[in-house]
Amino acid sequence: MPRFAANLTMMFNEVPFSQRFKAAADAGFGAVEFLFPYDHPAESVAEWLQVAGVRPALFNMPPGDWAAGDRGYAALPGRQEDFRHTVNKAIDYARIIGTPFLHMMAGIADGTDAAAKRTYRDSLKFAADATAEIGVGLVIEPLNKRDMPGYFLDDFDRAADIIAELDHPNLKLQFDIYHRQIMHGDVLKGLEKMMPIIGHIQTASVPKRNEPGTGELNDARIFQVLDELGYGGYVGCEYRPTGDTVAGLGWMQAI
């Protein structure tokens, strides 16, 4: 069975963020991930991790003003200075928190626009170089248009092509099973094909993004295939519990 990391942005919302680390540990998780830690001092996050005895698996670079609709600046021409600021801030946090991966959000932009494509590749090179300097991996994640309309990176094959073209040893794919199923289906073949470039995996049921085993996919079989493919990283549980988080963790025992 893969190693699972609780996503503390979505799970354990019954308690404040600072208490979710221990809640995850008490529920049997050895690692956690979260979207954005920037509302809290990095030193506090590191302390919560240490006290709870859990490892960080991943968090995102700052997306900009989320409430205003920002979803990253990486593909936005004219926002390169803002983008580099977000990279530097993420690196400052990563140094203290000790995460193995940072996820770089692309932003809302036309995926066919030549200027956006150039900007995105330049941003990737800058971020991959910067994260490599501190020994932290960089991942990019395609997101489906239903959940994230207008997102620049909305295709797994295009993401794989970009990774191949840049050919940077520090750049990997974040393979979200939920997004993959909605965009392309064929989850098992996608995992098999892309495993050499995968850095991190996330999961949730489809279509409602709840606990694994509650949707249209055979999640237990997918987790078995991850073992067969030799995946040794964490699987981030980026789902919305249908009720109490702990009460909904029966799927872990079931598999």
Short mmCIF file of C-alpha atoms in Angstrom, two decimals:
data_model
loop_
_atom_site.label_atom_id
_atom_site.label_comp_id
_atom_site.label_asym_id
_atom_site.label_seq_id
_atom_site.Cartn_x
_atom_site.Cartn_y
_atom_site.Cartn_z
CA MET A 1 0.00 0.00 0.00
CA PRO A 2 1.37 3.48 -0.80
CA ARG A 3 2.29 5.95 1.89
CA PHE A 4 -0.46 8.53 2.30
CA ALA A 5 -0.11 12.20 3.24
CA ALA A 6 -3.09 14.05 4.68
CA ASN A 7 -3.92 17.31 2.93
CA LEU A 8 -4.45 19.65 5.87
CA THR A 9 -6.13 22.32 3.78
CA MET A 10 -9.02 19.98 3.03
CA MET A 11 -8.89 17.43 5.84
CA PHE A 12 -9.23 17.81 9.62
CA ASN A 13 -11.08 21.10 9.26
CA GLU A 14 -12.80 20.24 12.54
CA VAL A 15 -9.85 21.91 14.29
CA PRO A 16 -7.67 24.97 13.60
CA PHE A 17 -4.80 24.57 11.13
CA SER A 18 -2.18 24.45 13.88
CA GLN A 19 -3.91 21.43 15.43
CA ARG A 20 -4.36 19.47 12.20
CA PHE A 21 -0.79 18.17 12.23
CA LYS A 22 -1.32 16.25 15.45
CA ALA A 23 -4.81 15.21 14.34
CA ALA A 24 -3.30 13.69 11.20
CA ALA A 25 -0.61 11.91 13.21
CA ASP A 26 -3.19 10.55 15.64
CA ALA A 27 -5.17 9.22 12.67
CA GLY A 28 -2.16 7.27 11.41
CA PHE A 29 -0.65 9.61 8.81
CA GLY A 30 3.11 9.87 8.70
CA ALA A 31 3.15 12.89 6.40
CA VAL A 32 1.06 15.92 5.51
CA GLU A 33 0.69 18.38 2.69
CA PHE A 34 -1.17 21.66 2.40
CA LEU A 35 -1.92 24.23 -0.27
CA PHE A 36 -0.46 27.42 1.19
CA PRO A 37 1.31 27.86 4.55
CA TYR A 38 1.89 31.58 4.13
CA ASP A 39 -0.73 32.76 6.62
CA HIS A 40 1.55 31.36 9.32
CA PRO A 41 5.24 31.91 10.11
CA ALA A 42 7.38 29.16 8.60
CA GLU A 43 8.93 28.56 12.02
CA SER A 44 5.48 27.81 13.46
CA VAL A 45 4.69 25.32 10.69
CA ALA A 46 8.04 23.60 11.25
CA GLU A 47 7.31 23.38 14.97
CA TRP A 48 3.83 21.90 14.40
CA LEU A 49 5.38 19.27 12.14
CA GLN A 50 8.07 18.40 14.66
CA VAL A 51 5.74 18.22 17.66
CA ALA A 52 3.27 16.02 15.77
CA GLY A 53 6.02 13.81 14.39
CA VAL A 54 4.90 14.03 10.76
CA ARG A 55 6.86 14.85 7.63
CA PRO A 56 6.00 17.53 5.05
CA ALA A 57 5.28 16.11 1.61
CA LEU A 58 4.47 19.17 -0.51
CA PHE A 59 3.01 22.66 -0.59
CA ASN A 60 2.33 25.22 -3.32
CA MET A 61 4.19 28.35 -4.22
CA PRO A 62 2.14 31.50 -3.47
CA PRO A 63 -0.59 31.94 -6.11
CA GLY A 64 -0.98 35.69 -5.77
CA ASP A 65 -4.29 37.12 -4.61
CA TRP A 66 -6.46 34.00 -4.50
CA ALA A 67 -9.61 35.91 -3.55
CA ALA A 68 -9.15 38.13 -6.60
CA GLY A 69 -8.81 35.13 -8.90
CA ASP A 70 -5.03 34.70 -9.10
CA ARG A 71 -3.89 31.14 -9.59
CA GLY A 72 -0.19 31.76 -10.04
CA TYR A 73 1.82 34.04 -12.31
CA ALA A 74 4.11 31.61 -14.14
CA ALA A 75 2.38 31.86 -17.54
CA LEU A 76 1.42 35.54 -17.33
CA PRO A 77 3.47 37.87 -19.55
CA GLY A 78 4.33 41.05 -17.71
CA ARG A 79 4.11 39.45 -14.27
CA GLN A 80 7.58 37.96 -14.18
CA GLU A 81 8.70 40.13 -11.27
CA ASP A 82 5.65 39.07 -9.26
CA PHE A 83 6.34 35.46 -10.17
CA ARG A 84 9.95 35.60 -9.00
CA HIS A 85 8.80 37.11 -5.73
CA THR A 86 6.51 34.11 -5.16
CA VAL A 87 9.36 31.70 -5.91
CA ASN A 88 11.65 33.42 -3.44
CA LYS A 89 8.97 33.44 -0.76
CA ALA A 90 8.27 29.73 -1.28
CA ILE A 91 11.98 28.96 -1.04
CA ASP A 92 12.25 30.91 2.21
CA TYR A 93 9.48 28.72 3.63
CA ALA A 94 10.88 25.52 2.14
CA ARG A 95 14.26 26.08 3.79
CA ILE A 96 12.62 26.17 7.20
CA ILE A 97 9.82 23.65 6.74
CA GLY A 98 11.95 21.12 4.88
CA THR A 99 9.50 20.04 2.17
CA PRO A 100 10.77 17.67 -0.54
CA PHE A 101 8.58 19.30 -3.23
CA LEU A 102 7.12 22.66 -4.20
CA HIS A 103 4.27 22.90 -6.68
CA MET A 104 4.42 25.82 -9.12
CA MET A 105 0.98 27.05 -10.22
CA ALA A 106 0.75 28.21 -13.83
CA GLY A 107 -1.99 30.84 -13.64
CA ILE A 108 -5.03 31.72 -15.71
CA ALA A 109 -3.85 32.16 -19.29
CA ASP A 110 -4.53 30.90 -22.80
CA GLY A 111 -2.62 27.65 -23.23
CA THR A 112 -2.25 28.28 -26.96
CA ASP A 113 -0.88 31.82 -26.66
CA ALA A 114 2.75 32.03 -27.80
CA ALA A 115 3.70 34.71 -25.27
CA ALA A 116 2.15 32.74 -22.42
CA LYS A 117 4.02 29.62 -23.53
CA ARG A 118 7.36 31.45 -23.61
CA THR A 119 6.71 33.06 -20.25
CA TYR A 120 5.77 29.73 -18.70
CA ARG A 121 8.92 28.00 -19.92
CA ASP A 122 11.10 30.88 -18.71
CA SER A 123 9.35 30.71 -15.33
CA LEU A 124 9.86 26.97 -15.10
CA LYS A 125 13.57 27.32 -15.80
CA PHE A 126 13.93 30.02 -13.14
CA ALA A 127 11.96 28.03 -10.54
CA ALA A 128 13.68 24.73 -11.32
CA ASP A 129 17.11 26.33 -10.96
CA ALA A 130 16.14 28.11 -7.74
CA THR A 131 14.62 25.07 -6.05
CA ALA A 132 17.51 22.86 -7.13
CA GLU A 133 19.91 25.15 -5.26
CA ILE A 134 18.25 24.23 -1.94
CA GLY A 135 17.64 20.57 -2.77
CA VAL A 136 13.86 20.84 -3.16
CA GLY A 137 12.07 19.29 -6.13
CA LEU A 138 9.76 21.30 -8.38
CA VAL A 139 6.50 19.80 -9.70
CA ILE A 140 3.85 21.04 -12.13
CA GLU A 141 0.26 19.80 -12.11
CA PRO A 142 -2.36 19.85 -14.87
CA LEU A 143 -5.75 20.97 -13.52
CA ASN A 144 -9.13 20.23 -15.06
CA LYS A 145 -11.20 23.05 -16.53
CA ARG A 146 -14.29 22.17 -14.51
CA ASP A 147 -12.58 22.98 -11.22
CA MET A 148 -10.19 25.60 -12.59
CA PRO A 149 -11.62 27.33 -15.68
CA GLY A 150 -9.02 29.03 -17.84
CA TYR A 151 -6.02 27.41 -16.15
CA PHE A 152 -2.98 27.44 -18.45
CA LEU A 153 -1.80 23.87 -17.80
CA ASP A 154 -4.85 21.71 -18.49
CA ASP A 155 -3.45 18.65 -20.27
CA PHE A 156 -1.23 15.83 -18.98
CA ASP A 157 0.44 15.13 -22.31
CA ARG A 158 1.31 18.80 -22.73
CA ALA A 159 2.77 18.84 -19.24
CA ALA A 160 4.89 15.79 -20.10
CA ASP A 161 6.05 17.46 -23.31
CA ILE A 162 7.05 20.61 -21.43
CA ILE A 163 9.04 18.56 -18.91
CA ALA A 164 10.79 16.72 -21.74
CA GLU A 165 11.58 19.94 -23.62
CA LEU A 166 13.01 21.71 -20.59
CA ASP A 167 14.93 18.57 -19.61
CA HIS A 168 15.74 19.90 -16.16
CA PRO A 169 16.71 17.21 -13.61
CA ASN A 170 14.82 19.03 -10.84
CA LEU A 171 11.46 19.21 -12.64
CA LYS A 172 8.80 16.51 -12.23
CA LEU A 173 5.07 15.94 -12.79
CA GLN A 174 2.46 16.10 -10.06
CA PHE A 175 -0.03 13.41 -11.07
CA ASP A 176 -3.43 14.09 -9.51
CA ILE A 177 -5.66 11.06 -10.09
CA TYR A 178 -8.82 13.14 -9.70
CA HIS A 179 -7.78 15.67 -12.34
CA ARG A 180 -6.47 12.95 -14.65
CA GLN A 181 -9.77 11.06 -14.65
CA ILE A 182 -11.81 14.17 -15.38
CA MET A 183 -9.51 15.35 -18.18
CA HIS A 184 -8.44 12.14 -19.89
CA GLY A 185 -9.58 9.00 -18.05
CA ASP A 186 -7.23 6.04 -18.57
CA VAL A 187 -5.65 6.56 -15.15
CA LEU A 188 -3.68 3.31 -14.99
CA LYS A 189 -2.17 3.71 -18.45
CA GLY A 190 -1.34 7.31 -17.63
CA LEU A 191 0.46 6.29 -14.46
CA GLU A 192 2.36 3.54 -16.26
CA LYS A 193 3.42 5.87 -19.08
CA MET A 194 4.37 8.84 -16.94
CA MET A 195 5.83 7.14 -13.87
CA PRO A 196 9.44 8.02 -14.88
CA ILE A 197 8.64 11.74 -14.63
CA ILE A 198 6.24 11.66 -11.65
CA GLY A 199 7.42 13.35 -8.48
CA HIS A 200 4.22 13.42 -6.43
CA ILE A 201 0.75 11.87 -6.65
CA GLN A 202 -2.57 13.03 -5.23
CA THR A 203 -5.93 11.31 -4.98
CA ALA A 204 -9.64 11.93 -4.45
CA SER A 205 -12.79 10.22 -5.63
CA VAL A 206 -14.38 11.22 -8.93
CA PRO A 207 -16.61 13.11 -9.53
CA LYS A 208 -17.29 14.63 -6.09
CA ARG A 209 -13.71 14.83 -4.76
CA ASN A 210 -14.50 12.95 -1.57
CA GLU A 211 -12.87 9.93 0.10
CA PRO A 212 -11.26 7.31 -2.15
CA GLY A 213 -13.61 4.41 -2.80
CA THR A 214 -16.72 6.60 -2.98
CA GLY A 215 -16.68 7.41 -6.69
CA GLU A 216 -16.45 5.90 -10.14
CA LEU A 217 -12.85 4.65 -9.90
CA ASN A 218 -11.48 1.45 -8.40
CA ASP A 219 -9.14 3.36 -6.11
CA ALA A 220 -7.90 0.23 -4.34
CA ARG A 221 -6.74 -1.16 -7.68
CA ILE A 222 -5.00 2.12 -8.52
CA PHE A 223 -3.09 2.03 -5.24
CA GLN A 224 -2.11 -1.58 -5.94
CA VAL A 225 -0.77 -0.55 -9.34
CA LEU A 226 1.29 2.21 -7.74
CA ASP A 227 3.00 -0.48 -5.67
CA GLU A 228 3.50 -2.62 -8.76
CA LEU A 229 5.05 0.33 -10.61
CA GLY A 230 7.47 0.90 -7.74
CA TYR A 231 6.21 4.32 -6.71
CA GLY A 232 7.93 5.20 -3.45
CA GLY A 233 6.65 8.71 -2.80
CA TYR A 234 3.64 9.92 -0.90
CA VAL A 235 0.08 9.96 -2.19
CA GLY A 236 -1.50 13.20 -1.07
CA CYS A 237 -5.10 12.81 0.09
CA GLU A 238 -6.42 16.00 -1.48
CA TYR A 239 -10.10 15.32 -0.91
CA ARG A 240 -13.05 16.87 0.88
CA PRO A 241 -14.35 14.57 3.62
CA THR A 242 -18.07 13.90 3.33
CA GLY A 243 -18.38 14.37 7.09
CA ASP A 244 -16.05 14.03 10.04
CA THR A 245 -12.52 13.45 8.74
CA VAL A 246 -11.59 10.61 11.09
CA ALA A 247 -14.94 8.88 10.66
CA GLY A 248 -14.33 8.84 6.91
CA LEU A 249 -10.91 7.16 7.06
CA GLY A 250 -12.31 3.64 6.81
CA TRP A 251 -11.16 3.52 3.19
CA MET A 252 -7.54 3.25 4.39
CA GLN A 253 -8.28 0.10 6.33
CA ALA A 254 -10.41 -1.27 3.51
CA ILE A 255 -7.53 -1.31 1.06
#
